[in-house]
Backbone as JSON, one array per atom type, in Angstrom:
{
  "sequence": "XXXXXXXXXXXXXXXXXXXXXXXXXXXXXXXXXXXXXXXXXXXXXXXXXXXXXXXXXXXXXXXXXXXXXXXXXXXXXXXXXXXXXXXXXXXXXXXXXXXXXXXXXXXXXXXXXXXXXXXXXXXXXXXXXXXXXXXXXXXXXXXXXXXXXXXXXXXXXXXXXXXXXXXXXXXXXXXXXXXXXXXXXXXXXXXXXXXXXXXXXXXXXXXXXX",
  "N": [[24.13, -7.26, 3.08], [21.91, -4.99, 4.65], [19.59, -4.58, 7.58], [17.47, -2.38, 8.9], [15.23, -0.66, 11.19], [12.17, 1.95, 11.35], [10.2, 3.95, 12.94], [6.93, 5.08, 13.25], [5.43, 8.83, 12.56], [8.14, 10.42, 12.87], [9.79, 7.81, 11.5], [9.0, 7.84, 8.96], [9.53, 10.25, 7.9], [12.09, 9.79, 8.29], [13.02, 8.43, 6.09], [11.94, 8.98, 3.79], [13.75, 9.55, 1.47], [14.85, 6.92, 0.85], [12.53, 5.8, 0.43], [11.48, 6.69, -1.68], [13.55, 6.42, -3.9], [12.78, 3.52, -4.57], [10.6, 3.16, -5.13], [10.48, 4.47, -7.66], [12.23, 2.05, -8.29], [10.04, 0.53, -9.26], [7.81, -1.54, -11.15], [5.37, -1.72, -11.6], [3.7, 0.22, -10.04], [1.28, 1.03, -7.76], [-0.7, 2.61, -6.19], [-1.7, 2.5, -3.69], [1.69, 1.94, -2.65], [2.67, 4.34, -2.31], [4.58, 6.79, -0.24], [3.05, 9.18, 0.29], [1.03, 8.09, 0.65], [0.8, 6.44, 3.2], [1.64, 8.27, 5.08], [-0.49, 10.09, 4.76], [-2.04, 8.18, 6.23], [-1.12, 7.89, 8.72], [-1.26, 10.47, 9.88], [-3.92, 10.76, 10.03], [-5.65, 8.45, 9.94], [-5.11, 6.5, 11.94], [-4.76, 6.1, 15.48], [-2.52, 5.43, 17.14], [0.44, 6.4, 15.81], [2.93, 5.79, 16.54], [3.22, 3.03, 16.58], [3.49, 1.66, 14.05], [5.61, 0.13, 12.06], [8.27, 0.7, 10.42], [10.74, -1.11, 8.41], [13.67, -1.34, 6.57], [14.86, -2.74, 3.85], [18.72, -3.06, 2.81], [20.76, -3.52, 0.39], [24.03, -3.65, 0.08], [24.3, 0.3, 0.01], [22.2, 0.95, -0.9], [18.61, 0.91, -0.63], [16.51, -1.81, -0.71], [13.71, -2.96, -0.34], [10.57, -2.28, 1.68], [8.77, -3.05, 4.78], [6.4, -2.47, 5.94], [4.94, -2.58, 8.89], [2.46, -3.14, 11.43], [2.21, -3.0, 15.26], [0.16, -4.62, 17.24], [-2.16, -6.28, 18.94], [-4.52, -9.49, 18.52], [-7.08, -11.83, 19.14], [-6.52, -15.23, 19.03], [-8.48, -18.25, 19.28], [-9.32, -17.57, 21.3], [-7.0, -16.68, 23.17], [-5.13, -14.05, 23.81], [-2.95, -12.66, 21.7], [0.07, -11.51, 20.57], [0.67, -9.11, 17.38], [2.42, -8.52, 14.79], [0.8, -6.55, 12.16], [0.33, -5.49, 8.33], [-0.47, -2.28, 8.15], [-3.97, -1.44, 8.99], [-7.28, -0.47, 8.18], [-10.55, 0.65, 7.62], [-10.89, 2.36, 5.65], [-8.05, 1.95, 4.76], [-7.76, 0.31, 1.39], [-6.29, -1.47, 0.26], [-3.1, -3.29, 0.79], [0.31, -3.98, 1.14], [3.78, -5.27, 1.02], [6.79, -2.59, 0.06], [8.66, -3.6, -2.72], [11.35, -2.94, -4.5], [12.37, -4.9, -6.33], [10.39, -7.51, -6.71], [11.19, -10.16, -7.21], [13.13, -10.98, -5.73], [12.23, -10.68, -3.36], [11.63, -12.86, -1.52], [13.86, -14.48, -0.39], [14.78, -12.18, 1.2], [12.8, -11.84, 3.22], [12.79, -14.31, 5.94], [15.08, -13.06, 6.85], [14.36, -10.24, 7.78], [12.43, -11.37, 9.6], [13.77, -12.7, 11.41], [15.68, -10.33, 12.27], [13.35, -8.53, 13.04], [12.7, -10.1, 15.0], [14.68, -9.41, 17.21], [14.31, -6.7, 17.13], [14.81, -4.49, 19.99], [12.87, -4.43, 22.32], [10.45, -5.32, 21.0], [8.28, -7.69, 20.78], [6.92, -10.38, 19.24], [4.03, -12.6, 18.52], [3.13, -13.58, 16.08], [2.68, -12.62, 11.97], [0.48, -11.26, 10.56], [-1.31, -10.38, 7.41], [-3.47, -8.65, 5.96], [-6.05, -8.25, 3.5], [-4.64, -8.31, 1.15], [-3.34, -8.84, -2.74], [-4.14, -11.13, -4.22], [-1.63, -11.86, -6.14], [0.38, -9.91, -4.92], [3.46, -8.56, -3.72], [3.75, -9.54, -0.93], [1.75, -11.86, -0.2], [2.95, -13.61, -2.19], [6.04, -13.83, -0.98], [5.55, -14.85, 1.08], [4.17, -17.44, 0.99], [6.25, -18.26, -0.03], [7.78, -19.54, 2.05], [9.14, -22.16, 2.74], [10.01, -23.18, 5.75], [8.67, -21.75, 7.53], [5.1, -21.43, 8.75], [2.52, -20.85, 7.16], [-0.99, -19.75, 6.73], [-3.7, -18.94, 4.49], [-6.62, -17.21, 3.8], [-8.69, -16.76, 1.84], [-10.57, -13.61, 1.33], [-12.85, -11.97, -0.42], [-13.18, -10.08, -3.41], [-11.69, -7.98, -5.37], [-12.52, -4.97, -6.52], [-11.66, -3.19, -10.05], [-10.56, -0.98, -12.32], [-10.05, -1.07, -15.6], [-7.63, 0.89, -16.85], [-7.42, 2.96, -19.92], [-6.93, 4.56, -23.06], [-9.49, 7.34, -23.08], [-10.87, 8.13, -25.67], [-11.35, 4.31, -26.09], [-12.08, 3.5, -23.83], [-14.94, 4.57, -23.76], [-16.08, 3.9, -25.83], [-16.15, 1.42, -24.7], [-18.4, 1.27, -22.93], [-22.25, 0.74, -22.92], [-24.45, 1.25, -25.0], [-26.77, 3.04, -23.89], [-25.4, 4.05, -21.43], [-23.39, 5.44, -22.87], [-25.49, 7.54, -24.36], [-26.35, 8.55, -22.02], [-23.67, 10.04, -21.03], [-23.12, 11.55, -22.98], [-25.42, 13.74, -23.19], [-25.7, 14.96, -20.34], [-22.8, 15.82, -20.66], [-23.55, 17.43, -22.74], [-25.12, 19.3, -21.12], [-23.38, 20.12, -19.03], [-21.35, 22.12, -20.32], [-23.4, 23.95, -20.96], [-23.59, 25.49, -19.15], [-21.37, 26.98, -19.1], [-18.27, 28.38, -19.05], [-16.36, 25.52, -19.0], [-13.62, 23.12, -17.3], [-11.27, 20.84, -16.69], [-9.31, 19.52, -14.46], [-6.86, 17.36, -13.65], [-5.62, 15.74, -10.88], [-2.79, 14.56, -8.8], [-0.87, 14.58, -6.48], [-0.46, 15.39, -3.11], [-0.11, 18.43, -2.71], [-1.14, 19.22, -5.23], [-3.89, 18.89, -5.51], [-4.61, 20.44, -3.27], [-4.27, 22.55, -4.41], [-6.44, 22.22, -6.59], [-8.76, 22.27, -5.16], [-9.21, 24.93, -4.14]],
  "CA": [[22.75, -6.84, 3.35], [21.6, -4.66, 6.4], [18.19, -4.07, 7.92], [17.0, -1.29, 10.03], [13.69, 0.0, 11.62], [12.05, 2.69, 11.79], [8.76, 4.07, 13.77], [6.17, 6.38, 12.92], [6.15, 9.82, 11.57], [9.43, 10.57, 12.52], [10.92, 7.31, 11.35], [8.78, 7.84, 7.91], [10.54, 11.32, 7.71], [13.58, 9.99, 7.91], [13.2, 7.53, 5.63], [11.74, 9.59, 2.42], [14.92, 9.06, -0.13], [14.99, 5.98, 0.57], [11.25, 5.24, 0.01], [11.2, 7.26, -3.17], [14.4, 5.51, -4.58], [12.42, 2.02, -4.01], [8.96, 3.16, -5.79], [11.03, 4.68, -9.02], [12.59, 1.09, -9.36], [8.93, -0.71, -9.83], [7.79, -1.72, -12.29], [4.13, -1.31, -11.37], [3.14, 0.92, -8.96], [0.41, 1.08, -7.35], [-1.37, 4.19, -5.17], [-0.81, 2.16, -1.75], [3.35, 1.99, -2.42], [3.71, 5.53, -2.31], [5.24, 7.07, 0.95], [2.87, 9.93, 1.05], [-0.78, 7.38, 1.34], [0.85, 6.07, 4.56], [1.44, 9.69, 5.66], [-2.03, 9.93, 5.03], [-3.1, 7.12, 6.94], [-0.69, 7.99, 9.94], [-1.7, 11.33, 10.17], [-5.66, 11.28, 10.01], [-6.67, 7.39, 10.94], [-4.1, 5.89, 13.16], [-4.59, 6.53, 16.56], [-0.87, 5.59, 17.84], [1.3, 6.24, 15.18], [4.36, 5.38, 16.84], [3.11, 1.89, 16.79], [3.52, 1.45, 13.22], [7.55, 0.19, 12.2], [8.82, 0.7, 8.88], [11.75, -2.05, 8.14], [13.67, -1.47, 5.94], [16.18, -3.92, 3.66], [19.27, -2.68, 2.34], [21.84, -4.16, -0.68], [24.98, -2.2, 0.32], [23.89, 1.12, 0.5], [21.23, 0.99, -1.76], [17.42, 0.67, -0.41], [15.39, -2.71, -1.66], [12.18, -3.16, 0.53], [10.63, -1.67, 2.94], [7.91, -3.64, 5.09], [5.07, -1.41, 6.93], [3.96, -3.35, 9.84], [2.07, -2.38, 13.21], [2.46, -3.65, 16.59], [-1.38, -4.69, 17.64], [-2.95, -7.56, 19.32], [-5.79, -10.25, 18.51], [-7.32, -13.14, 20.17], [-6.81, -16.45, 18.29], [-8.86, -19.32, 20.16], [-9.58, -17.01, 22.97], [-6.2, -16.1, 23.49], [-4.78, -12.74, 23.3], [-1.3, -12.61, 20.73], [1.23, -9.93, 20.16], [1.08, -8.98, 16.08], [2.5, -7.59, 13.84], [0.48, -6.85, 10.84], [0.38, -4.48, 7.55], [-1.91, -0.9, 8.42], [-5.12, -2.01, 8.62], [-8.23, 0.94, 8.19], [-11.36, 0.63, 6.91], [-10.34, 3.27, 4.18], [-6.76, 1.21, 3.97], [-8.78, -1.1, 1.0], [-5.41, -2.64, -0.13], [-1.91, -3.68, 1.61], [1.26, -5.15, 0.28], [5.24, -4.84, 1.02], [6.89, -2.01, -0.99], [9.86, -4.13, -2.95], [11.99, -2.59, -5.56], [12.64, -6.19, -7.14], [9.8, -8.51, -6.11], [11.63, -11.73, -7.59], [14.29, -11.41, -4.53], [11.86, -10.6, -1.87], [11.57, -14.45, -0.48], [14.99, -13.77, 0.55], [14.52, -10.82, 2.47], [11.73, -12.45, 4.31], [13.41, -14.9, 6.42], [16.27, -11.98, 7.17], [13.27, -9.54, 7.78], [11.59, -11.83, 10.48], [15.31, -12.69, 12.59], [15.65, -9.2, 12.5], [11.88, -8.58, 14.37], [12.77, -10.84, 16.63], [15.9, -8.86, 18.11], [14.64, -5.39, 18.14], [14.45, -4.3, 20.98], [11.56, -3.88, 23.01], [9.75, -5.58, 20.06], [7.7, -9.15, 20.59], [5.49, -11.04, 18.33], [3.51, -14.18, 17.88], [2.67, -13.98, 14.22], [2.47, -11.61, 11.34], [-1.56, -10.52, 9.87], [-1.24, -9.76, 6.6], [-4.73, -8.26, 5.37], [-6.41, -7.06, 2.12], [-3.23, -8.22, 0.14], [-4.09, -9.31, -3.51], [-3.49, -12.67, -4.58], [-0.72, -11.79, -6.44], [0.7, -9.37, -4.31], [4.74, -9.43, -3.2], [3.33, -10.24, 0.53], [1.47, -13.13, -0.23], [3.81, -14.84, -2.96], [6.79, -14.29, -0.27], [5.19, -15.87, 2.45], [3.85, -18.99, 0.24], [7.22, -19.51, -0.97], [8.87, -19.79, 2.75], [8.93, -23.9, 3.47], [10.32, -23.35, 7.19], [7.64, -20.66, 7.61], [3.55, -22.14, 8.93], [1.49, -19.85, 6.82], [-2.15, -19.93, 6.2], [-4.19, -18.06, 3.79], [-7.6, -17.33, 3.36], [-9.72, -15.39, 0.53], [-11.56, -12.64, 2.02], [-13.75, -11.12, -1.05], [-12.72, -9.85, -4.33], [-11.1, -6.23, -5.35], [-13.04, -4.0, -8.48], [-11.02, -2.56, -10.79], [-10.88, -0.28, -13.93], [-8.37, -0.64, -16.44], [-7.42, 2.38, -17.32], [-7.23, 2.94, -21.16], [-7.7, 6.37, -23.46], [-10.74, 7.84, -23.03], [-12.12, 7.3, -26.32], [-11.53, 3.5, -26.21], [-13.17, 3.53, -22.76], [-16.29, 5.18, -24.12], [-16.77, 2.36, -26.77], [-16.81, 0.06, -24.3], [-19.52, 1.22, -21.9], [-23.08, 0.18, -22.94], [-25.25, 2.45, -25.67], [-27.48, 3.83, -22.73], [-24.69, 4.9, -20.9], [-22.97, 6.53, -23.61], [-26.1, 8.21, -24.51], [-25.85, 9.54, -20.39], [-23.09, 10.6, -21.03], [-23.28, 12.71, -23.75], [-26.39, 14.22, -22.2], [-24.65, 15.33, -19.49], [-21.58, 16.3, -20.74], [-24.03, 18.83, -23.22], [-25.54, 20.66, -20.13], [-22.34, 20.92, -18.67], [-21.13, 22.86, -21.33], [-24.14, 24.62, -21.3], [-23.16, 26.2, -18.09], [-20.26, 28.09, -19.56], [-16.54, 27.87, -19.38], [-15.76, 24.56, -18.07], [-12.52, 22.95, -17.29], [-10.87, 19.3, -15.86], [-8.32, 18.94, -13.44], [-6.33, 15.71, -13.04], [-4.25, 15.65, -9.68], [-2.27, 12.88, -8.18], [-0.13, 14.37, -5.37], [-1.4, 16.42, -2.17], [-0.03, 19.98, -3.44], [-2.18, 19.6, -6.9], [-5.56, 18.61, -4.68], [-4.72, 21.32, -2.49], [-4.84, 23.86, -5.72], [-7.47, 21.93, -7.26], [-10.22, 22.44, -4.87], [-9.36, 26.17, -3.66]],
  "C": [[22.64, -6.34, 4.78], [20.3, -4.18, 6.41], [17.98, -3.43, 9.35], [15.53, -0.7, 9.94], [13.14, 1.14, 12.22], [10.98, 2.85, 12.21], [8.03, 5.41, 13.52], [6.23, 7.88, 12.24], [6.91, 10.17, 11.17], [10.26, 9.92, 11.73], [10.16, 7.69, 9.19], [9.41, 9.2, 7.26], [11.88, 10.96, 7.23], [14.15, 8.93, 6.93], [12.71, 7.89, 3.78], [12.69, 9.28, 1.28], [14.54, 7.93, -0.24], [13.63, 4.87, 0.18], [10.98, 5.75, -1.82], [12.29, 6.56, -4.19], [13.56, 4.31, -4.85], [11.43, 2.55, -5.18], [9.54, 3.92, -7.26], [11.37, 3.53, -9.22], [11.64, 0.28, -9.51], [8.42, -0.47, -10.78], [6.06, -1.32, -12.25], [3.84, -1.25, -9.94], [1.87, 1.45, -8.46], [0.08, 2.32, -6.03], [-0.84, 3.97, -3.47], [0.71, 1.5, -1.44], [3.66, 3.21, -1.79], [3.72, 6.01, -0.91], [3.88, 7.72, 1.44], [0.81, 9.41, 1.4], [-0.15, 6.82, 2.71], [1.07, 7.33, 5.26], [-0.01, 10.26, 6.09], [-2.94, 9.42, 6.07], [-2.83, 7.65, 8.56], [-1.73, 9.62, 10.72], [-3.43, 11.77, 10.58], [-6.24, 9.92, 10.16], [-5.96, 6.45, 11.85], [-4.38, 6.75, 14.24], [-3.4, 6.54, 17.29], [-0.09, 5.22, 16.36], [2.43, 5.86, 15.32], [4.4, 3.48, 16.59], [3.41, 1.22, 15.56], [5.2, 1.4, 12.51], [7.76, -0.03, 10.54], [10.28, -0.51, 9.02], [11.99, -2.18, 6.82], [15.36, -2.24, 5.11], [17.35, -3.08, 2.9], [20.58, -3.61, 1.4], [23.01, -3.34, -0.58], [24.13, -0.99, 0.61], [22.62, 1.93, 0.2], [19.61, 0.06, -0.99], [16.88, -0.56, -1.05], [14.12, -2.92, -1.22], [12.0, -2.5, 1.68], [9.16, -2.94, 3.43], [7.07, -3.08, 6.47], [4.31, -2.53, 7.7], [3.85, -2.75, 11.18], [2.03, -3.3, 14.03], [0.61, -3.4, 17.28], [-1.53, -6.02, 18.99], [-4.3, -8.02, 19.05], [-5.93, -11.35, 19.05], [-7.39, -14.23, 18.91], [-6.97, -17.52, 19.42], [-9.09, -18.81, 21.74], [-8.47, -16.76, 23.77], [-5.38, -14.82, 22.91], [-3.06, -13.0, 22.76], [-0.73, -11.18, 20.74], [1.22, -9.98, 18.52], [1.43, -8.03, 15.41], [1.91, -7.48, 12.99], [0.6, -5.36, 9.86], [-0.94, -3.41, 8.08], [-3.17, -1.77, 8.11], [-6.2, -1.03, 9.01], [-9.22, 0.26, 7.31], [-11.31, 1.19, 5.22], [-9.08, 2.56, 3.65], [-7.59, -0.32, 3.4], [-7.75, -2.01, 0.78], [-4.12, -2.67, 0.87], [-1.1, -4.01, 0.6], [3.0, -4.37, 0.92], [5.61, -4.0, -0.13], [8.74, -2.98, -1.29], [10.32, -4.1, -4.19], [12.18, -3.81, -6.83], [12.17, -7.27, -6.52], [10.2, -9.99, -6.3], [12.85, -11.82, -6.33], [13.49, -11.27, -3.29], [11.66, -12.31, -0.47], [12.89, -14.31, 0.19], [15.51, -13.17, 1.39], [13.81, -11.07, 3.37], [12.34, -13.23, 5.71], [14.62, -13.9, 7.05], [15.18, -11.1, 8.09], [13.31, -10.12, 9.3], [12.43, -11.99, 11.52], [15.03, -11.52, 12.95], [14.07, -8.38, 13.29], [11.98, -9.32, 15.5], [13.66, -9.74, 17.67], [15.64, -7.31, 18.03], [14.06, -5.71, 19.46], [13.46, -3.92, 21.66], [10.02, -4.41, 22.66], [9.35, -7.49, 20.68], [6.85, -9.39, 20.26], [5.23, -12.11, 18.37], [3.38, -14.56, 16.8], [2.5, -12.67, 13.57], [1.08, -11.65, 10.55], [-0.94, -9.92, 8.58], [-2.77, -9.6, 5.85], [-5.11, -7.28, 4.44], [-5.13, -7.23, 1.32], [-4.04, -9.06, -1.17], [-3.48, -10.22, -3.34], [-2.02, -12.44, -4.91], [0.71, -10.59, -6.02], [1.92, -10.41, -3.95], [4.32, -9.74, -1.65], [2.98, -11.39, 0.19], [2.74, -13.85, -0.97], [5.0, -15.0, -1.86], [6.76, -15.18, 0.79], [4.86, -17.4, 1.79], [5.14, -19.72, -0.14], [8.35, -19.28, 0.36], [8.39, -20.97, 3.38], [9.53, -23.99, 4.61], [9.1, -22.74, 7.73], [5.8, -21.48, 7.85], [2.59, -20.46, 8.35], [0.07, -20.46, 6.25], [-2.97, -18.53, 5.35], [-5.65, -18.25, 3.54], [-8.14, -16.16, 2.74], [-10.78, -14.75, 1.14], [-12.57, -11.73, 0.84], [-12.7, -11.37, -2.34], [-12.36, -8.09, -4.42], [-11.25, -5.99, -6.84], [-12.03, -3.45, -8.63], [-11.43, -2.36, -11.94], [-9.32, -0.91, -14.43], [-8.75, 0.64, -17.17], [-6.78, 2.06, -18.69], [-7.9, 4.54, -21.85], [-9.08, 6.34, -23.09], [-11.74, 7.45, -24.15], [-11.91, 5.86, -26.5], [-12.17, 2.88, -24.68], [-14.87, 3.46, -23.31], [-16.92, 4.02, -24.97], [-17.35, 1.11, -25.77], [-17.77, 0.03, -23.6], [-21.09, 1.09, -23.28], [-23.92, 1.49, -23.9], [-26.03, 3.35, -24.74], [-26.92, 4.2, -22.24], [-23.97, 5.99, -21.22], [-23.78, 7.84, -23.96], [-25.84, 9.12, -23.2], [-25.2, 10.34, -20.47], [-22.67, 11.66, -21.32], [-24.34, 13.63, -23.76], [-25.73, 15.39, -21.09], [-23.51, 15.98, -19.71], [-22.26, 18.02, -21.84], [-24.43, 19.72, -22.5], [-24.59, 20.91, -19.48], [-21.6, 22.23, -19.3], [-21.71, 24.38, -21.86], [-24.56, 26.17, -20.02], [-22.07, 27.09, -17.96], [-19.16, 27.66, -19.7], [-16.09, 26.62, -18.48], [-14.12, 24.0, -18.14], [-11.87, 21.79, -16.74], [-9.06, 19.65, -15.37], [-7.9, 17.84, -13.43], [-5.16, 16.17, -11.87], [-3.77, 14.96, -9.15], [-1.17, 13.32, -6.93], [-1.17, 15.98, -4.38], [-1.37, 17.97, -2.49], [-0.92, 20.22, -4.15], [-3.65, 19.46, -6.32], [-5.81, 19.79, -3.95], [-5.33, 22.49, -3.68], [-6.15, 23.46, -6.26], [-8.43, 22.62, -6.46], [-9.89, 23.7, -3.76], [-10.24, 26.67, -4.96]]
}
């Protein structure tokens, strides 16, 4: 096993294969794994991007985790700390480590954290992990390290859809809404040639809304 770190745009540049290898082997993937929402974030709400260190774990030569944390400071008890924690933005609603095979990440953790200690240049008091779900590979790794002083507290809850066809959606929303719907969807119609878009990477958004 070897772990190396990288920093900000550049190091997220140079780190693309090996982020895209990682997010093909999960199993469920989620919007804030993929490489190009932290691109996002760096580029348009980070003020020092350099500050932000990618770390990432390697199995021979083969990629397994990467762990997106920034170099900040907060005051606990009226004293100011050195932390590391995951991006944290108003717009960033969720967090979490990206890890190809979340049943080995406790493993990596403990390796991970040595390895923060000794870069260079690098010193921390504690790691912030915020907006992670419950069941998120951040939290479960940290809960399951017994050398490790972690505390956790529940900050809210996080809405979600499940996503299911369309018409078994429709059944389930409420007779008045359906009625809405179909309302609506007749004066659209009634406006001429309409048409739906679905886009999921920045290219297809770009075409979409020219």
């Amino acid at each position: 096993m070897s772990i190396k770190t990288f920093r900000g745009l550049s190091g997220l540049d140079e780190i693309a294969t090996e982020w895209e290898f990682i997010t093909k082997l999960m199993d469920r993937k989620r919007f804030f794994y993929l490489a190009d929402w932290y691109r996002c974030y760096l580029e348009t709400l980070e003020e020092e991007p350099d500050k932000v260190l990618f770390t990432i774990v390697y199995i021979g030569d083969k990629p397994e985790a990467i762990f997106p944390l920034k170099i900040s400071a907060r005051r606990i008890l009226g004293l100011r700390m050195k932390v590391l924690e995951l991006p944290s933005h108003p717009h960033m609603c969720l967090n979490d480590f990206i890890v190809a095979r979340p049943a080995y990440v406790k493993s990596y953790v403990p390796l991970v954290l040595k390895h923060l200690k000794e870069v260079e240049g690098l010193s921390w008091d504690y790691i912030y992990l915020p907006r992670v779900l419950e069941e998120s590979t951040a939290a479960i790794a940290l809960v399951e390290q017994s050398d490790t002083l972690s505390v956790k507290r529940s900050c809210g809850c996080c809405n979600y859809l499940v996503i299911r066809p369309y018409s078994a959606m429709f059944q389930g929303f409420s007779r008045n809404f359906r009625s809405c719907m179909r309302r609506a969807k007749k004066r659209a119609e009634e406006l001429g040639n309409i048409h739906y878009t679905t886009a999921s990477t920045y290219p297809e958004l770009e075409t979409a809304y020219v």
